[in-house]
Short mmCIF file of C-alpha atoms in Angstrom, two decimals:
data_model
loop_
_atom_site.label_atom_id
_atom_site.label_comp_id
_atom_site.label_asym_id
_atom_site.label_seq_id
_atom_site.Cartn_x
_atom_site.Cartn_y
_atom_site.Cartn_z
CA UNK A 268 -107.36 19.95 36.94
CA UNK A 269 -103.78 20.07 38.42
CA UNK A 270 -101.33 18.34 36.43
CA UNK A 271 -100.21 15.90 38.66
CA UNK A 272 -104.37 15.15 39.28
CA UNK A 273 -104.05 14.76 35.20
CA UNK A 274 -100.96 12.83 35.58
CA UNK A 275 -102.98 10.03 37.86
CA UNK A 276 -105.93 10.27 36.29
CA UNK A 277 -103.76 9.28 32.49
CA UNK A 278 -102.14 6.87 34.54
CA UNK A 279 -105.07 4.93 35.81
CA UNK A 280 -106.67 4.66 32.29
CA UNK A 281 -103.27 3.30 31.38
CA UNK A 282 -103.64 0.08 34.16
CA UNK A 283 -107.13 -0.34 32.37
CA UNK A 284 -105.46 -0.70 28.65
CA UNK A 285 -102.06 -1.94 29.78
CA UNK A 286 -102.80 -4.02 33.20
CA UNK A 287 -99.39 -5.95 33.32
CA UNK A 288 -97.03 -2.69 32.45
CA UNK A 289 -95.13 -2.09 35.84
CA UNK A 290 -95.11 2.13 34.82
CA UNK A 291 -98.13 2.71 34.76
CA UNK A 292 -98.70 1.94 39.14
CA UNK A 293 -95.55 3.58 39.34
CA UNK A 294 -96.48 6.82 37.46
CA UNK A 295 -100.19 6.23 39.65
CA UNK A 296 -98.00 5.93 43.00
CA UNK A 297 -95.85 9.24 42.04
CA UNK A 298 -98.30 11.18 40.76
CA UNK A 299 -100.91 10.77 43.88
CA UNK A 300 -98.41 11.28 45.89
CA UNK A 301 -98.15 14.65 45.12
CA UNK A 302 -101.72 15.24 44.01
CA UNK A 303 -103.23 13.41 47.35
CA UNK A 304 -100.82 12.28 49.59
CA UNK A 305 -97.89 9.61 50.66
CA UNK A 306 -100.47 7.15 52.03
CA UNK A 307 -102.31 7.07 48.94
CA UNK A 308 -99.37 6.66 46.77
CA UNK A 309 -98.35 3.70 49.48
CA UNK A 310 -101.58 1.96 49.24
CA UNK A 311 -101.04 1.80 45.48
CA UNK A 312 -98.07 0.30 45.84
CA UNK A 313 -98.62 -2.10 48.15
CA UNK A 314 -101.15 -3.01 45.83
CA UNK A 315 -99.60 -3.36 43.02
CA UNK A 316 -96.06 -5.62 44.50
CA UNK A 317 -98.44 -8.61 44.48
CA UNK A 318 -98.94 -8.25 40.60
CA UNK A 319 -94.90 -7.76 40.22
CA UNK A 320 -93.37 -9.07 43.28
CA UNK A 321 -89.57 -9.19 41.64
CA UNK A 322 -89.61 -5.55 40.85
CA UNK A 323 -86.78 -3.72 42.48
CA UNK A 324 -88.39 0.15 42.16
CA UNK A 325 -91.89 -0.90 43.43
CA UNK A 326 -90.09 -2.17 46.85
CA UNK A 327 -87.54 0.79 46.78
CA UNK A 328 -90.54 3.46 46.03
CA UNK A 329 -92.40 1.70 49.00
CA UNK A 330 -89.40 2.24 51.07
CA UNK A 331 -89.17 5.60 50.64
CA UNK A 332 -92.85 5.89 51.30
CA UNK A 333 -92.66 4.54 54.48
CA UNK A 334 -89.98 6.40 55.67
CA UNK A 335 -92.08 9.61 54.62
CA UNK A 336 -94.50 8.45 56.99
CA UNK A 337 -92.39 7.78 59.57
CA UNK A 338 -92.00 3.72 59.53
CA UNK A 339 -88.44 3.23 59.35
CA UNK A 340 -88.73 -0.54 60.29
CA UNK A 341 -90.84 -1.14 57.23
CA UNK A 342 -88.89 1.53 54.84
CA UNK A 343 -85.74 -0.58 55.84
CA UNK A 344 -87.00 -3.93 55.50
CA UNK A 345 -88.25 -2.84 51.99
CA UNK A 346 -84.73 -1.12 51.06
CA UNK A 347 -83.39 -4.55 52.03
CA UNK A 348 -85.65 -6.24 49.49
CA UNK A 349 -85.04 -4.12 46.75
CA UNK A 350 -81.22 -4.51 46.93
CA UNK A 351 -81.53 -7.94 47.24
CA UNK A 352 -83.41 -7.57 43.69
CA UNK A 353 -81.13 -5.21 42.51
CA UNK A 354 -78.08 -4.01 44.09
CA UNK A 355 -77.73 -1.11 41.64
CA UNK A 356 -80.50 0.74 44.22
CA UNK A 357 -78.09 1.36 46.47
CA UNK A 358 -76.30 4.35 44.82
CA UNK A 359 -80.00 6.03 44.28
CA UNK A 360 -80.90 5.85 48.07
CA UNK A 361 -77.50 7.19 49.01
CA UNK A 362 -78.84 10.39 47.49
CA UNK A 363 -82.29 9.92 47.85
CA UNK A 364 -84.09 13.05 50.43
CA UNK A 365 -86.71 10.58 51.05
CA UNK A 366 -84.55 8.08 52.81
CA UNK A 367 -82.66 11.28 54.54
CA UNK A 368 -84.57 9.78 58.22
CA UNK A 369 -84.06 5.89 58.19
CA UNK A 370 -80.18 4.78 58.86
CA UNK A 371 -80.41 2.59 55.67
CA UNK A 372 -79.16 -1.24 55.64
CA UNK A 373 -76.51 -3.13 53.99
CA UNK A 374 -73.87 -0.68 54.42
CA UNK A 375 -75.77 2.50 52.98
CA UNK A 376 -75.40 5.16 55.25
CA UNK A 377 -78.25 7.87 55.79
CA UNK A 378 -77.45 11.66 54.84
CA UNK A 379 -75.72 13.96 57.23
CA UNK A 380 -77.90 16.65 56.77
CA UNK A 381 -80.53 14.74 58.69
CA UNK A 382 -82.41 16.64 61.18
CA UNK A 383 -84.40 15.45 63.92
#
């Protein structure tokens, strides 16, 4: 087993013992991601904001997710929500390679090294 496959397979046994502990979908989410793919992670996600709907890194993660599959409508509209959670995201996407394609809101500017 691959150690991001071990990764998500710890982390799911975690949601079992620890349901209401917001790392343990967001280890899930970045550990399939890698081990399956972006959609998978996604779908995890999406999953899990109904269970913590005021948490700033699920809607951020499932920004960047979406722009990794190419729906820069929904990546931006969930960038939008996470700063309005917590403004303090904004630095991290200003950085962040998996925001490099959407032209991010509320004044954050994508990368320059963006290529179409």
């Amino acid at each position: 087993m691959e150690k991001w496959e071990l990764m998500a397979e710890l982390a799911k046994r975690l949601i079992e013992f620890e349901p209401d502990n917001l790392h343990w979908p967001i280890s899930l989410a970045y550990a399939t991601r890698r081990a399956v793919s972006v959609e998978a992670a996604k779908e995890i996600l999406l999953n899990a904001e109904s269970k913590f709907p005021k948490e700033a890194i699920i809607k951020y993660n499932l920004a960047c997710y979406f722009c990794q599959t190419g729906d820069i409508d929904h990546a931006n509209n969930y960038l939008k929500k996470a700063f309005r959670i917590d403004s303090t995201w904004r630095r991290s996407a200003l950085a962040d390679e998996d925001l490099e394609r959407a032209p991010l809101a509320f004044g954050v500017k994508a990368t320059s090294h963006y290529k179409q």
